[in-house]
Structures are given as C-alpha cells and as structure tokens.
PDB file of C-alpha atoms in Angstrom:
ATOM      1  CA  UNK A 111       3.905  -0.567 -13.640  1.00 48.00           C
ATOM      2  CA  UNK A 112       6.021   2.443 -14.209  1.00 49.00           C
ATOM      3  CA  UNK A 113       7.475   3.889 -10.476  1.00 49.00           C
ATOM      4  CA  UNK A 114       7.891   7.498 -11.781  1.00 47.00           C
ATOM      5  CA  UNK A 115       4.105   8.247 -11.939  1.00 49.00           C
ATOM      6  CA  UNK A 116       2.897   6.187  -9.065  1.00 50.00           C
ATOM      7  CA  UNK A 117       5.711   8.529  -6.979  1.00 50.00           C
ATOM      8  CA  UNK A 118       3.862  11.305  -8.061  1.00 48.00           C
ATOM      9  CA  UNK A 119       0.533  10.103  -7.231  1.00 54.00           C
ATOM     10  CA  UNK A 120       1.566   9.180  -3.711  1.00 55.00           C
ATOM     11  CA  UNK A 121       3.162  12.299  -2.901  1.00 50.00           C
ATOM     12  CA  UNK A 122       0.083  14.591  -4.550  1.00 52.00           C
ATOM     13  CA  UNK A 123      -2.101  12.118  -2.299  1.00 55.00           C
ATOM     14  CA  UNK A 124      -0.363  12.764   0.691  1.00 53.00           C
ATOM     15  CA  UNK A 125       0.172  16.457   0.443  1.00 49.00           C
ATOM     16  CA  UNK A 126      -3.446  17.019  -0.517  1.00 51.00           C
ATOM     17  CA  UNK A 127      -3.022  17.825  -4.169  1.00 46.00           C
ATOM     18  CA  UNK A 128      -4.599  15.155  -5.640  1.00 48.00           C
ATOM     19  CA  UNK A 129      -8.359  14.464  -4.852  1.00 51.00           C
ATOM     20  CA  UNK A 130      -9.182  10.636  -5.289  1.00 52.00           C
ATOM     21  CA  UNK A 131     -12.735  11.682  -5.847  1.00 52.00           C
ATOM     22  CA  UNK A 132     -13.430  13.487  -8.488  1.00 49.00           C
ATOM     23  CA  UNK A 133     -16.398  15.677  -8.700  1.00 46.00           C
ATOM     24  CA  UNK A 134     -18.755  17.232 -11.705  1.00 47.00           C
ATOM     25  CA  UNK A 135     -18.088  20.709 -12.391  1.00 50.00           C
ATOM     26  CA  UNK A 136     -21.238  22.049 -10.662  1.00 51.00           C
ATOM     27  CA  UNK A 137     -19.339  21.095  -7.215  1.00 50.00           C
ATOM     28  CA  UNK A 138     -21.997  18.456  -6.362  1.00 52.00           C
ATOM     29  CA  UNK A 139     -21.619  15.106  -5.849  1.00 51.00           C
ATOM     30  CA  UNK A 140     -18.834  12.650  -7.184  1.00 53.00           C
ATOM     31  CA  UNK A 141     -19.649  11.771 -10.656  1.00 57.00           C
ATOM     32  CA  UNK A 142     -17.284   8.844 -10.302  1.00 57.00           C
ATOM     33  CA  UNK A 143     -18.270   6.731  -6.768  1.00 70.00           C
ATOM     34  CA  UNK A 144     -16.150   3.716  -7.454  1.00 81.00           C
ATOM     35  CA  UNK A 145     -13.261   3.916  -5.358  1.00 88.00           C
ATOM     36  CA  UNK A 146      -9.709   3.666  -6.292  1.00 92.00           C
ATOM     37  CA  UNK A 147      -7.795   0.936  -4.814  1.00 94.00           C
ATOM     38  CA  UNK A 148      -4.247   1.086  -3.391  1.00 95.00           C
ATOM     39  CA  UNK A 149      -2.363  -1.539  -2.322  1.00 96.00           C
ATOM     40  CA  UNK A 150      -0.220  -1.259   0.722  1.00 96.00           C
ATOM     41  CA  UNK A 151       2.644  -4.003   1.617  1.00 93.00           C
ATOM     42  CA  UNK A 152       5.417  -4.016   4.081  1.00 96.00           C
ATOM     43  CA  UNK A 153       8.873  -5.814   3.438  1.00 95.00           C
ATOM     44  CA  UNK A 154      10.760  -7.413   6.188  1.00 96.00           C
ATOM     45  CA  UNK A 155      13.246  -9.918   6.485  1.00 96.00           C
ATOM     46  CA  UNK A 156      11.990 -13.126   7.890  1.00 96.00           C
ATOM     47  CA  UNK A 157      15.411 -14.258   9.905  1.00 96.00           C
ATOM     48  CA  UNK A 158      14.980 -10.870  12.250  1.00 97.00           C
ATOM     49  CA  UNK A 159      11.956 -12.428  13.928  1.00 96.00           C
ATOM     50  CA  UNK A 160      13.402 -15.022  15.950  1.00 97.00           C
ATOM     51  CA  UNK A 161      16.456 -12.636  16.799  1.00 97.00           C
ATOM     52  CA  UNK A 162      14.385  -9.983  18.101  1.00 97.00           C
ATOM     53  CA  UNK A 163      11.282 -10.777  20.451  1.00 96.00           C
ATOM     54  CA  UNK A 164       8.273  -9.003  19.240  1.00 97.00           C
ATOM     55  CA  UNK A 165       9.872  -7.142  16.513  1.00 97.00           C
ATOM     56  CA  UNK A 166       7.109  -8.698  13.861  1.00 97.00           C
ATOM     57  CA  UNK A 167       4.359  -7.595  15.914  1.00 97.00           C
ATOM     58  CA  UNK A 168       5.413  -3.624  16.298  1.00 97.00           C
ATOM     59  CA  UNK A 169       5.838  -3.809  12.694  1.00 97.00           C
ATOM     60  CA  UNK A 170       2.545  -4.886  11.673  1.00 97.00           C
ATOM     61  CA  UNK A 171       1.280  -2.148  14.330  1.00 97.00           C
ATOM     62  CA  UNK A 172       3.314   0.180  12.387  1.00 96.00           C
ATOM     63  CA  UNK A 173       1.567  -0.952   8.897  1.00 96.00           C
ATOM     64  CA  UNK A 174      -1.906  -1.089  10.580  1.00 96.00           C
ATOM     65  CA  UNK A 175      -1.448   2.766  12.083  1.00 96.00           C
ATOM     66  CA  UNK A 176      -0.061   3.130   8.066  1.00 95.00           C
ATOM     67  CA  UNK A 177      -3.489   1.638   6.757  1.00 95.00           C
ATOM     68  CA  UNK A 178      -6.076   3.461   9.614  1.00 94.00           C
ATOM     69  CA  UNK A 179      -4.526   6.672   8.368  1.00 93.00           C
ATOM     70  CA  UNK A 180      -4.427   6.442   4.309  1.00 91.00           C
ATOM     71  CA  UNK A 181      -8.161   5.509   5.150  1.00 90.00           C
ATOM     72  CA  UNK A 182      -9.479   7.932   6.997  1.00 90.00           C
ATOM     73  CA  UNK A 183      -7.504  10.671   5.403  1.00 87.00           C
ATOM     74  CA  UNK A 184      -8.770   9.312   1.878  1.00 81.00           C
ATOM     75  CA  UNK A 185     -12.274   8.921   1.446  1.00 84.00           C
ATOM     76  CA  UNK A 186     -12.090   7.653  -1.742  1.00 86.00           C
ATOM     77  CA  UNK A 187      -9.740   4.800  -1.387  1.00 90.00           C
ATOM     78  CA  UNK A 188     -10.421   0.914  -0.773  1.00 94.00           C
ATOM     79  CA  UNK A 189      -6.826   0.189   0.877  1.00 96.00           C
ATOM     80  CA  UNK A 190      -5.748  -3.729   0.051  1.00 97.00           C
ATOM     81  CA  UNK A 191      -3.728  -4.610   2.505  1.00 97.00           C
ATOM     82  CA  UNK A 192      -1.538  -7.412   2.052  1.00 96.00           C
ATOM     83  CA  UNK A 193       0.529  -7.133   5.799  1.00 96.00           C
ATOM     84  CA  UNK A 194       4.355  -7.685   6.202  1.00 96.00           C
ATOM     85  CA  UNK A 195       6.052  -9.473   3.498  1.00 96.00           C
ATOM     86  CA  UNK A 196       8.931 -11.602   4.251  1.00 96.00           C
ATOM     87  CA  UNK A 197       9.865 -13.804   1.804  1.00 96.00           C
ATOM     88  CA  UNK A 198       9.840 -14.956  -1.732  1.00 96.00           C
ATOM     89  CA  UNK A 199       6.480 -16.897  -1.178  1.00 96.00           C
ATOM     90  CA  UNK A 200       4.904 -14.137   0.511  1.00 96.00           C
ATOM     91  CA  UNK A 201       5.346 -11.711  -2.461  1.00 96.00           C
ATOM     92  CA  UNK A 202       4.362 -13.799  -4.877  1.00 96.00           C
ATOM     93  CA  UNK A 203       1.143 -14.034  -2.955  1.00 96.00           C
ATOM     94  CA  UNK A 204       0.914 -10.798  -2.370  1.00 96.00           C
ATOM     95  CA  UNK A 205       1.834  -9.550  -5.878  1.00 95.00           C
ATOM     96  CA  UNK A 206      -0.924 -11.987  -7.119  1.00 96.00           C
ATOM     97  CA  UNK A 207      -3.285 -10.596  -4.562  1.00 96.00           C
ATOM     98  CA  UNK A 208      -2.858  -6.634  -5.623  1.00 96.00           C
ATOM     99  CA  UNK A 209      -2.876  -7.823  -9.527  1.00 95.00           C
ATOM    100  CA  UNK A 210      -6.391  -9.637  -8.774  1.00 96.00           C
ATOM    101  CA  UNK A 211      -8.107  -7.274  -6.713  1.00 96.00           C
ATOM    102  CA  UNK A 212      -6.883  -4.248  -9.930  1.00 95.00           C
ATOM    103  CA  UNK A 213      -4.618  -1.806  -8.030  1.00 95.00           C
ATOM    104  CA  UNK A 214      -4.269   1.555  -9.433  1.00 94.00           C
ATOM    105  CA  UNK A 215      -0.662   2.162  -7.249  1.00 93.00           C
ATOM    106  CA  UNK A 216       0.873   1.002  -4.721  1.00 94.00           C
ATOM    107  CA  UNK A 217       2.714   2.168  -1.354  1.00 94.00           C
ATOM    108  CA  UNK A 218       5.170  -0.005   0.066  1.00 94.00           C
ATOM    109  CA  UNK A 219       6.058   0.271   3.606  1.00 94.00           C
ATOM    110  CA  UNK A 220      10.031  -0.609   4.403  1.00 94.00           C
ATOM    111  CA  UNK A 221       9.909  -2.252   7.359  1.00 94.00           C
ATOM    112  CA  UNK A 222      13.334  -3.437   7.847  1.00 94.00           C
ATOM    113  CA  UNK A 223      15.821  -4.744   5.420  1.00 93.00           C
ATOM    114  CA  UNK A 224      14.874  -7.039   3.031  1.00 93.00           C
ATOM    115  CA  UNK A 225      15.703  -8.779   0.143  1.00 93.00           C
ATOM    116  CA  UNK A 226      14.794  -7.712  -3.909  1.00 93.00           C
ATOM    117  CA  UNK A 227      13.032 -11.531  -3.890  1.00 93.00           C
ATOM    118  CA  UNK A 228      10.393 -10.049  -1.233  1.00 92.00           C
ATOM    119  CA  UNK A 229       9.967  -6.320  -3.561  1.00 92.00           C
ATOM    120  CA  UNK A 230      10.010  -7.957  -7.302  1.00 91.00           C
ATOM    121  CA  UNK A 231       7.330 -10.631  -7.267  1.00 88.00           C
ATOM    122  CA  UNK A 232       5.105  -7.259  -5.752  1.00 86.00           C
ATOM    123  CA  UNK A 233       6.470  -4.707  -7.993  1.00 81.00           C
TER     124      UNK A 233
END
C-alpha cells in the first residue's frame, strides 16, 4: 500500500472534497452502492496499562467517538474497526483482518507511543 495516496484520500475525505459515493451524471442516484471500506486501528503500548488506571479504556472511547464520526459523516463507508493495537500479535491480527475484509485505505489512530512491531504487521 503506497502512504502518499491514501494521505490524500483521507485528507480530501475529511475536508469534504472527496465524495465516497459517486453518482451518474444526471445527479440521481449512486450508480455505484457498494460501499468503500476503511479500516481504522489505534496503536498503543501495552506496558502503559497497568501504569495508568483506566488509560486503555479512555482510549478506546477516543477510537469509538473516532469511528461514530467517520460514519455518520460518510455515508458511503463500511468502517472496519479493529480497536487499540498493542502489540506484535495484535497487528498481525489486525493487519490480517483489514487484508481479509479488502480495505481500500486506512486511518490509524496514535493513541500513545508505540512500537514499529504494532504499525508494520498493519501497514
């Protein structure tokens, strides 16, 4: 997956300049109702949890408020959302889990610090 393009795609998506649906050229209806799927993963580092009570949990608040909103802003998405990643298990799953389900990009929520192990499996 090349980054430069899905940067592009994220940033037209959230500024509105990019339609996920597109329509025929009378202005009716979508020609094209199959929506596009996104992935969206958060990164973390696993040895924060115990140190900080309830840290995990705000996070995946965060992500879910992240989710609710590409949703409803973005009709034409199906959001796969594979939840905080935190190790090198984890994004192997999760990178296994966006290549099965045929994400078109990708949006990856930094969380807290984290390692390359938890971002390359994904990526």
């Amino acid at each position: 997956m090349r980054l430069l393009p899905v940067i592009f795609i994220i940033l037209g998506m959230l500024f509105g300049r990019i339609d996920l649906q597109a329509a025929d050229n009378t202005g009716n209806d979508p020609v094209n109702t199959k929506k596009t799927r996104i992935g969206l993963y958060g990164i973390g580092l696993d040895t924060y949890w115990s140190q900080f009570e309830g840290l995990r949990d705000r996070l995946e608040g965060y992500q879910q408020q992240i989710a609710e909103r590409i949703s409803k802003t973005h009709n034409g998405i199906e959001l796969i959302n594979t939840g905080i990643v935190d190790n090198p298990v984890k994004a192997r799953e999760a990178g296994a889990l966006l290549a099965e389900q045929g994400v078109e990009a990708v949006f990856l929520y930094i969380s807290t610090y984290a390692l390359s192990s938890t971002v390359l499996p994904v990526v």
